[in-house]
Amino acid sequence: MTLLRISDLKTQFPTPDGIVRAVDTIDLSIGERETLGLIGETGCGKTVLGLTLMRLLQSSTKTEGTIIYKGTNLLKISEAEMRRIRGEEIAMILQNPTTSLNPVMRVGGQIAEAIRLHQGLSKRDAKEKAIEMLDAVRIPSPSIRVNEYPHEFSGGMKQRVMIAMGLACNPSLIIADEPTKGLDVTIKSQIMKLLKEVTEERAMLIITHDLGVARELCDRIALMYAGELVEYATTGEIFEDPLHPYTRGFLGSLPSNGLVPIPGMSPSLINLPDGCRFHPRCGHATELCRRKHPDMIEIEDGHFVRCFHA
Amino acid sequence: MLEVLGLTKYFSSGLIRKRYLRAVDDVSFKIEKGKTLGLVGESGCGKTTIGRLILRLTKPTGGKVLFDGIDLFALNRRELLAIRPRIQMIFQDPDSSLNPRMKIGTSIAEPLKLHGTIPKAKRGQRIRELIETVGLNPEHVNRYPYQLSGGQNQRVVLARILAMNPDLIIADEPTSSLDVSVQAQILNLMKDLQKKFDHTYLFVSHDLDVVRIMADRIAVMYLGRLVEIGETGDIYDCAKHPYTQALLSAATVDGGKERIVLKGETSSPIDMPAGCRFHTRCPRKRERCTIEEPELVEVGRDHYVACHLV
Amino acid sequence: MHQISKLAYYFVIVLIILSINFSLPRAMPGDALSYLTDPGADIPVRMTEEKREILLAYYGLDKPLSEQYITYMVGIIRGDLGWSIYYSAPVLEVILGRLKWTLILVGTSTAIYITLGILLGATSAWARGRKRDMGLLISIISISSFPSFFLGILLAIIFGIKLDIFPISGAQTAFATYSSPLEEIFDILHHLVLPAATLVLSHIGGTYFLMRNSMLGVLGEDYIMTARAKGLSERYILHKHALTNALLPIVTMTAMTVGFMIMGTIFVETVFAYPGIGNLLYNAVSYNDYPLLQGIFLFLTIAIVGANFIADMIYIRLDPRVNHE
Amino acid sequence: ENDGVAAMDSDKTVKMAGGTPGGADWGYPAPFTFYPRGPGYSRMSLLFDTLTWKDADGVIPALADGWTVSDDGKTWTFYLDRNARWHDNELFTADDVKFTIEYMQDHEGEFTWFEAINYINDVQVIDDYTVVIDLNAPMASFLVDIAGNVPILPEHIWCDVSDPRTFKDDDAVIGTGPLKLVDYDSAMSSYQYEANYDYYDGKLLVDEFISMEVGDAPAALKTGDVDEVSFWGSEIIAVQDFKDNHPEFTIVTGPSFWVLQVIFNCDADDTKGYPTNILEFRQAIAHGIDRDEIVSQVLNDGGIPANTGIMHPDSIWYNPDCAVYEYNPDTANDILDSLGFTEKNSEGIRQYPAGAERSGNVEFYLYTTGKFSREAGLIQTDLAAIGIGIYVSPSTWGPIDDRLKAGNFDMVISGHGGISNPQIMRIPSWPASTYQNSEYDSIFTAQEVEMDLDTRKELVDQLQEVVADDLPVYTLYHPYMWCVYNPEVLDTWFYTRDGIGIGIPLELNKLIFLARYGDANENGEISMQDVTKMERMILELDDESDMADANQDDEINMQDVTHIELIILGRAPIRIG
Amino acid sequence: MIEGRKILGSIGLGILTIFVIVAVFAPYIAPHDPHQMYRPMEHPSSSHLLGTNDIGNDILSEIVYGTRVSLFIAFVVSVISMLVGTSLGLVAGYFDKVGFLIMRVVDVVLTIPRLPLIIVIASFIRPSIWNLIALFLIFGWTMPARIIRSEVLTLRRRYYIDATKMIGGSDFYILWRHILPNVIPLVVVQFIMEAIHVILAESGLCFLGLGDPVAMSWGMVFHYAFECPIIYVSDVWMWWMLPPGLCIVFTVLGLTFVGYALEETFNPKLKNPFGGMER
Ligand SMILES: Nc1ncnc2c1ncn2[C@@H]1O[C@H](COP(=O)(O)OP(=O)(O)OP(=O)(O)O)[C@@H](O)[C@H]1O
Ligand SMILES: Nc1ncnc2c1ncn2[C@@H]1O[C@H](COP(=O)(O)OP(=O)(O)OP(=O)(O)O)[C@@H](O)[C@H]1O
Ligand SMILES: [Mg+2]
Ligand SMILES: [Mg+2]
């Protein structure tokens, strides 16, 4: 069953230098309890997509398309209704745990405030719940830790707190933006283990550029390039049978795959190349690629690719 | 080429009651000419500090660094200035490695200017050469760092370093802030340059996959100490130290094997545990580990491990 | 340990400033008695050498400097600030006489301008770039461009003279008989309006700008986004998350400007003939009244250091991070 | 019989603006705690009486109804008022006088305006109401400087006070004066007095008197916040405004007994005094300064060019025949040329003659307090025209005082009051401290002890001529003072002849609060009618012209009245002057 | 927003330019010699646009010449404060030990009650322009030094500083070529702050009668106006007190606008209020 269906989604930032087309015509869906990985290079629009789903971008942003969540279009409802959805239905774990926690507020309070708001619990009960949540994300002696401040937590523990905050109201969908970024390898393993448990019960959109993370956690993977999706398939297919040249390049540039780089660099989102956005870096680019912008096509069942030559 | 003997650095803090942070503790290793030593370990274990100590950007507490037989710590200011060009370092963050208010060309020209080895008239020529060597366009010369991408800036850094004709390059996580595809470009470039100019590398990274490709030998650090050092192949195939094993299991992309998830977090380098520094997280901890600090012992050809269990 | 070194630091600062207090007036030309012969609008005191010496001895000013210094320090430790030569009264008494009014004036206006500055600054930051922000910004920049004495005079002319709704001098109607304490309070407030308004207007800019900047910085922080992502209302976020963080620099700034604020009233006091410390200092300077000068400086130093100390304490309460370096 | 009630009904309060902003506080009005400035003294003098006092025409009896002086001028006998009482209802007696003088001697210098040591030998009490004061030497100004200056203290209160400067109890303000202190607030700079209805020497015209600080005096007077405001010198602008636009207020003009002067360094030692120690040089400067312009521009004609002999034209000591230095740059130039200061640089500044103590441009600093920098500016311009370069250096009084004391200056502009009293001309405490002239000193000493008024006046005239000729200082101007008041509240404001006390020029004389017995028809003024009415009443005389001028000075004035009173009381007064 | 910044900046620059022109060309702009005396207290007329003051000087001419004095003091103090403050800030930020010492001195100077001390000293020294300048300088350097030091402390941690050391750049070279250019924006903003401060402080001292009566700055014109006994009770204030007061206000306003525009341009933290992504 589809939990969230995004169609034709566009997000644009008007800036003095021009319009930044950070998210461009994205179609995606996430089923219940499905874990979707969103992968792409820096600046390709992953975070913006996440924030667009939460409607957390500043008002000057232009958003088009539809985001149907459990039958309602999130882009059409009022801000108040949206606030109810945030945290309770869809939770987002932001990119950087160190800066994403309020430094002057106790960790427990930060977890509890959403619980109090959405579930109407008393201060006391909310705190109990917060302790429970900290325990759930394996923070030792949670009843002491609730009363501490973020700076008393290590990086990995802050990420756990972020996850606990996301889980607090038991949302149906969690958007996790780079949940393992900046963590040490051994800590990363711990967090991944935790995320794996989390994904068993609810749908999750994991934004990352770490393929290892995606491979281990996700059911399906979407690859994003310059604001749009270029390939979208199950994890197995992406890794075993990548169709888009960018996907192949991306996989090939992994150290374990021999470190074969994609030449050139990603385009600016203000000045996108005509035709296929990847063509300047693509080894197989033809005249057609230079002229015409390819559409997403379903090559196999559930395997979408944006390439004329796939 | 480079021999590090008992290198030690304690940072002290506090005016009245001094507290010592043992960032690097009695570290010894050798790098042969034209070879690469990979240095891996968790954040804060002292990798960067070792690099800075060798360059004498940080004052050492103890130990010796022999570079081509010259004791770097015994040099006076003048001698140091003379030898510094031969040892260079690439930093973690390319964006802050370049003065934001200086044009790329000026930045690259700076070492030439400061050393005056090349007459002013020929500098332009040399800069063009360097720029080509690192795969940039001549038009980039007149740009500012913020107008280039991270990968391009890291190339500029490389060009600048090449201008000095160094023998030893210390690369401190040169790609940790770059995308995988860009990382591949830079790493490949570094490899090419090494072949071409016969550079010796001390390659610092927290990513074992990267180190595997780059390094001839690998040194693994934990909390300021070397725990294991050996040929790359040996380390990957038969790691002896439980910490190295945990790192390896966490690193590989293709899942397969069961992960070794270490519990807890790295101890603080200020309140170091007695005995083996790793015992707090070690899955195979023994009584002895909590009392006695293990020494590096040779377990294979050029393969040393500091663990009571081997 | 951190606290101890902080205290030691304050101690050294106070010591240095006390020594400056002591030496400065003495380093200045003229002595404590020269005011007696000052050519004012009336007759000078005829001062023979004998008389001068008798008076200097009376005030202990004939002793060697080192001895005066020791007396001064010992006096301070014992809480005895000396005897004001001009006012012919204990320095402490003279200062305390004015302190009440200074505190009323500085206290009310500080409370108002800080609250108002915080509110307006936050409003402005919240509405950044919109009309309300620009309007506030430009009006506050404009008001802040007025020297306080100019502002005071304009207010006095407009509200005191032309409209004649507020008194323009004094802190209270002289020797009025009040039928109730309420009436007295009203009278004091009535006199307070213009000077306090002047102070508020001329000081609000600092707080406003700091708050606006600080708030803008905070609003850009990731934890604000996190709070939004939790579905919290804007209002709640503003109060619970943004304000506390944005207030941190305000605390420091307020402490740093306490001394400035107390002395800044000198202009307002001059314009509105308000009996305060600023005016007292001015007189002490005019009459070379060493003990009084020293006393005022001591008081100011204590106020400043005390304010900084309190700010440190508040800071520790507000920002849990400072305890850990 | 219900006078008191009547007074309560029509409670009359007089309010006066106490001074400039920040400066209306003149200290606790006890004898040792007021700030030693004129306004402080005047506020104290409302509470404490002296043996004699002054009104608009000169010395009058106060606590002493009459007095005699011995022929050698050393022994003064005072006959005291038998009705005087202290505010706490204790009787005032001769013991209080003796106590006061001795107390002042014990606390030498602490009552800043009186030096007991040098003058007073002994005080004897003859009976309760007769006291004899023995001096070390004759003292011409005794009646003014001591009898009219020293506040008499109640012995029963002060006998236990060891440090009078710290004594600020309610008791410290118990005097015999016409007013009693109700409240004083240093911070608010305000004084509140109430009438002493039992005053021995006249009926009180007011019930309450308040001196307070106002932000803007003219505004306060117009709004009725105060009933009287005084102005000084260039503030004539405001007086003019009242004159032109507010005829409902009355204006009284008074002399300030104040002079602004250029002080020259006359030190005979050339290393210090050259070239201002050359008389002709000083004269040239005097000719070079346009005093009329200073008076008209800086003072807005709120004063007059000064008497070169210091004493104020409105004072009895004025010598109208002192040398006058016409403003005439040509004369000045001629003098300077003749002195050898002939060469000029490109800017027209003269050079010192060869071989003189100084060389180069004739340029000096003109030190002055910031207040007089505008006068200094004009002098700068004037002197530039005669080839003398001036740098104006304004500062506060302290540094200038230091320079004067050390003789480290060329020219200073400074002023002082008290020029109704020749004693001010004592060197070296008078600003001309570098001036040395033994002739001058001997004349000064002679006038100090000369008891005969005419002879003393001659001596003072001579002093003035010496000053005018020798120019140790060159006087610039005398400003005037104005008292602007609302006559409906109180119409008795006046300026005291030669100032109150030792010469304080202020309008706050306690007599304004009194309807003296002389005001028989109670019109608030002492006039011919009062005297004659009273005389006729009491002496049952018919001839009006005969007795009115009791002291026969061809004028009807206060003295006549008190004279008559004394006759009535059976004690013949001693003629003054 | 960007527009607002630009508009304010240009308005500010415009105001300042006008005042600078007035200062430079004062002799050509002033209708009269400011020392020339006419009839005192004249009301505005065609010959004296702002009337004359109590001693008959043409008020307009006084104000025109006053521009010179006021701007000169502000300019000199700010320039020297900046030079000293910047150099000390650079040194203090770059060299730890010297820095510690300098910062302790700064702490003490900043804790000393500034205004009262200025009042005390000002009342004793000869209040000439140069003395006033010296007086403001005692304190002027501290804030810039402190602010610049903290900036240097962060700049010093940038890798390009280490990189320059590696290629043999001396400390002086690094300070001059790499750190100084990066603190220039701060210096400019601080320069403006200091200028504002000095303009206000100088006028304040003048108001209290502690200014240089020989050099008529706006503050002094204002002071004499305030001393005039009929300033409240007549309309004189409109042409005698208002104009110099407004000159001060507009100069400060101009400086503030320019400073604000610069700060908005320089301060990257303010650039993206919704950021958190872009940084
Ligand atoms: N508020 C904004 N105004 C203008 N441009 C913006 C804004 N926010 C983001 N962008 C631009 O949108 C593009 C996509 O940004 P986004 O943060 O989504 O990238 P990302 O894929 O999450 O990258 P990373 O992996 O570095 O987090 C970037 O080029 C960014 O500069
Ligand atoms: N200048 C310094 N003063 C005090 N402590 C320092 C300093 N530099 C580094 N340290 C400390 O020394 C330890 C080692 O730091 P180092 O930067 O060498 O770690 P690293 O292994 O490079 O870590 P990372 O992977 O995060 O770069 C850390 O605990 C760090 O906090
Ligand atoms: Mg992102
Ligand atoms: Mg590092």
Short mmCIF file of N, CA and C in Angstrom, two decimals, chain D residues 251-323:
data_model
loop_
_atom_site.label_atom_id
_atom_site.label_comp_id
_atom_site.label_asym_id
_atom_site.label_seq_id
_atom_site.Cartn_x
_atom_site.Cartn_y
_atom_site.Cartn_z
N ILE D 251 11.35 93.90 37.29
CA ILE D 251 12.78 93.65 37.12
C ILE D 251 13.56 94.63 37.99
N VAL D 252 14.49 94.13 38.76
CA VAL D 252 15.37 94.99 39.54
C VAL D 252 16.79 94.75 39.07
N THR D 253 17.50 95.81 38.83
CA THR D 253 18.88 95.67 38.38
C THR D 253 19.79 95.83 39.59
N GLY D 254 20.86 95.05 39.58
CA GLY D 254 21.81 95.19 40.68
C GLY D 254 23.23 95.09 40.18
N PRO D 255 24.14 95.63 40.95
CA PRO D 255 25.54 95.48 40.57
C PRO D 255 25.99 94.09 41.00
N SER D 256 26.91 93.51 40.26
CA SER D 256 27.35 92.17 40.65
C SER D 256 28.57 92.24 41.55
N PHE D 257 29.18 93.45 41.65
CA PHE D 257 30.46 93.58 42.36
C PHE D 257 31.45 92.56 41.88
N TRP D 258 31.48 92.41 40.60
CA TRP D 258 32.27 91.36 39.97
C TRP D 258 33.07 91.99 38.83
N VAL D 259 34.26 91.55 38.65
CA VAL D 259 35.08 92.10 37.58
C VAL D 259 35.79 90.98 36.84
N LEU D 260 35.88 91.14 35.52
CA LEU D 260 36.69 90.22 34.74
C LEU D 260 37.96 90.97 34.38
N GLN D 261 39.07 90.31 34.51
CA GLN D 261 40.32 91.02 34.27
C GLN D 261 41.35 90.13 33.60
N VAL D 262 42.27 90.80 32.91
CA VAL D 262 43.43 90.10 32.39
C VAL D 262 44.51 90.24 33.45
N ILE D 263 45.04 89.10 33.89
CA ILE D 263 46.09 89.16 34.89
C ILE D 263 47.42 88.99 34.17
N PHE D 264 48.33 89.91 34.44
CA PHE D 264 49.64 89.81 33.79
C PHE D 264 50.64 89.20 34.76
N ASN D 265 51.62 88.53 34.21
CA ASN D 265 52.70 88.07 35.05
C ASN D 265 53.67 89.23 35.22
N CYS D 266 53.74 89.78 36.43
CA CYS D 266 54.57 90.96 36.65
C CYS D 266 55.86 90.62 37.35
N ASP D 267 56.15 89.35 37.41
CA ASP D 267 57.34 88.93 38.14
C ASP D 267 58.57 89.67 37.61
N ALA D 268 59.29 90.31 38.55
CA ALA D 268 60.44 91.12 38.14
C ALA D 268 61.53 90.25 37.54
N ASP D 269 61.52 88.99 37.92
CA ASP D 269 62.49 88.05 37.36
C ASP D 269 62.16 87.83 35.88
N ASP D 270 63.05 88.28 35.00
CA ASP D 270 62.75 88.22 33.57
C ASP D 270 62.51 86.81 33.06
N THR D 271 63.18 85.84 33.70
CA THR D 271 62.98 84.47 33.19
C THR D 271 61.54 84.07 33.33
N LYS D 272 60.83 84.71 34.29
CA LYS D 272 59.43 84.35 34.47
C LYS D 272 58.50 85.38 33.88
N GLY D 273 58.82 86.64 34.11
CA GLY D 273 57.84 87.68 33.83
C GLY D 273 57.97 88.39 32.49
N TYR D 274 59.10 88.23 31.82
CA TYR D 274 59.28 88.96 30.59
C TYR D 274 58.32 88.46 29.52
N PRO D 275 57.72 89.28 28.70
CA PRO D 275 57.82 90.75 28.67
C PRO D 275 56.66 91.43 29.40
N THR D 276 55.76 90.64 30.01
CA THR D 276 54.60 91.29 30.62
C THR D 276 54.98 92.05 31.88
N ASN D 277 56.24 91.90 32.33
CA ASN D 277 56.63 92.69 33.50
C ASN D 277 57.06 94.11 33.12
N ILE D 278 57.02 94.41 31.82
CA ILE D 278 57.31 95.78 31.39
C ILE D 278 56.02 96.57 31.39
N LEU D 279 55.98 97.64 32.16
CA LEU D 279 54.76 98.42 32.31
C LEU D 279 54.22 98.89 30.97
N GLU D 280 55.10 99.43 30.13
CA GLU D 280 54.65 99.97 28.85
C GLU D 280 54.03 98.87 27.98
N PHE D 281 54.60 97.69 28.11
CA PHE D 281 54.07 96.56 27.33
C PHE D 281 52.64 96.29 27.75
N ARG D 282 52.43 96.32 29.09
CA ARG D 282 51.07 96.08 29.59
C ARG D 282 50.14 97.20 29.13
N GLN D 283 50.67 98.42 29.14
CA GLN D 283 49.83 99.54 28.72
C GLN D 283 49.45 99.41 27.25
N ALA D 284 50.43 98.96 26.46
CA ALA D 284 50.14 98.78 25.04
C ALA D 284 49.01 97.77 24.86
N ILE D 285 49.09 96.71 25.65
CA ILE D 285 48.03 95.70 25.55
C ILE D 285 46.70 96.31 25.95
N ALA D 286 46.73 97.13 27.02
CA ALA D 286 45.50 97.77 27.47
C ALA D 286 44.91 98.65 26.35
N HIS D 287 45.78 99.38 25.67
CA HIS D 287 45.28 100.20 24.56
C HIS D 287 44.79 99.33 23.41
N GLY D 288 45.33 98.15 23.34
CA GLY D 288 45.00 97.28 22.20
C GLY D 288 43.71 96.50 22.38
N ILE D 289 43.17 96.48 23.60
CA ILE D 289 41.96 95.69 23.83
C ILE D 289 40.73 96.58 23.76
N ASP D 290 39.78 96.16 22.92
CA ASP D 290 38.56 96.95 22.76
C ASP D 290 37.51 96.46 23.75
N ARG D 291 37.49 97.09 24.92
CA ARG D 291 36.58 96.61 25.96
C ARG D 291 35.12 96.87 25.62
N ASP D 292 34.88 97.94 24.88
CA ASP D 292 33.48 98.22 24.51
C ASP D 292 32.91 97.12 23.64
N GLU D 293 33.77 96.63 22.75
CA GLU D 293 33.29 95.55 21.88
C GLU D 293 32.99 94.30 22.70
N ILE D 294 33.88 94.01 23.64
CA ILE D 294 33.64 92.83 24.48
C ILE D 294 32.32 92.98 25.22
N VAL D 295 32.09 94.16 25.77
CA VAL D 295 30.86 94.38 26.52
C VAL D 295 29.65 94.25 25.61
N SER D 296 29.75 94.82 24.42
CA SER D 296 28.55 94.79 23.58
C SER D 296 28.34 93.42 22.96
N GLN D 297 29.42 92.73 22.57
CA GLN D 297 29.22 91.46 21.87
C GLN D 297 29.08 90.28 22.82
N VAL D 298 30.03 90.16 23.74
CA VAL D 298 29.98 88.97 24.59
C VAL D 298 28.93 89.13 25.69
N LEU D 299 28.85 90.34 26.20
CA LEU D 299 27.96 90.57 27.33
C LEU D 299 26.60 91.07 26.88
N ASN D 300 26.46 91.29 25.57
CA ASN D 300 25.23 91.84 25.04
C ASN D 300 24.81 93.10 25.79
N ASP D 301 25.78 93.89 26.19
CA ASP D 301 25.54 95.10 26.97
C ASP D 301 24.90 94.81 28.32
N GLY D 302 25.15 93.62 28.80
CA GLY D 302 24.65 93.29 30.14
C GLY D 302 25.65 93.69 31.21
N GLY D 303 26.41 94.74 30.96
CA GLY D 303 27.40 95.20 31.93
C GLY D 303 28.06 96.45 31.39
N ILE D 304 29.12 96.84 32.05
CA ILE D 304 29.81 98.06 31.61
C ILE D 304 31.31 97.81 31.61
N PRO D 305 32.06 98.57 30.80
CA PRO D 305 33.51 98.46 30.87
C PRO D 305 33.94 98.78 32.30
N ALA D 306 34.97 98.07 32.75
CA ALA D 306 35.28 98.10 34.17
C ALA D 306 36.08 99.33 34.57
N ASN D 307 36.01 99.60 35.85
CA ASN D 307 36.89 100.59 36.47
C ASN D 307 38.30 99.98 36.49
N THR D 308 39.25 100.68 35.93
CA THR D 308 40.61 100.12 35.90
C THR D 308 41.17 99.99 37.31
N GLY D 309 40.53 100.64 38.28
CA GLY D 309 40.99 100.54 39.65
C GLY D 309 40.25 99.48 40.45
N ILE D 310 39.61 98.57 39.82
CA ILE D 310 38.95 97.41 40.40
C ILE D 310 37.60 97.72 41.05
N MET D 311 37.53 98.66 42.00
CA MET D 311 36.30 98.83 42.78
C MET D 311 35.12 99.16 41.88
N HIS D 312 33.98 98.60 42.25
CA HIS D 312 32.79 98.73 41.41
C HIS D 312 32.21 100.15 41.49
N PRO D 313 31.79 100.68 40.37
CA PRO D 313 31.23 102.03 40.37
C PRO D 313 30.05 102.21 41.31
N ASP D 314 29.32 101.15 41.60
CA ASP D 314 28.18 101.29 42.50
C ASP D 314 28.57 101.16 43.96
N SER D 315 29.85 100.98 44.19
CA SER D 315 30.28 100.84 45.57
C SER D 315 30.73 102.19 46.10
N ILE D 316 30.69 102.34 47.42
CA ILE D 316 31.11 103.63 47.98
C ILE D 316 32.61 103.81 47.79
N TRP D 317 33.33 102.76 47.48
CA TRP D 317 34.79 102.85 47.38
C TRP D 317 35.27 103.23 46.00
N TYR D 318 34.34 103.39 45.09
CA TYR D 318 34.69 103.65 43.69
C TYR D 318 35.50 104.93 43.54
N ASN D 319 36.60 104.85 42.82
CA ASN D 319 37.38 106.04 42.48
C ASN D 319 37.19 106.34 41.00
N PRO D 320 36.44 107.37 40.67
CA PRO D 320 36.13 107.65 39.26
C PRO D 320 37.31 108.22 38.49
N ASP D 321 38.41 108.50 39.18
CA ASP D 321 39.50 109.21 38.50
C ASP D 321 40.65 108.30 38.10
N CYS D 322 40.42 107.00 38.08
CA CYS D 322 41.50 106.10 37.70
C CYS D 322 41.84 106.29 36.22
N ALA D 323 43.09 105.92 35.89
CA ALA D 323 43.54 106.05 34.51
C ALA D 323 42.66 105.25 33.58
#
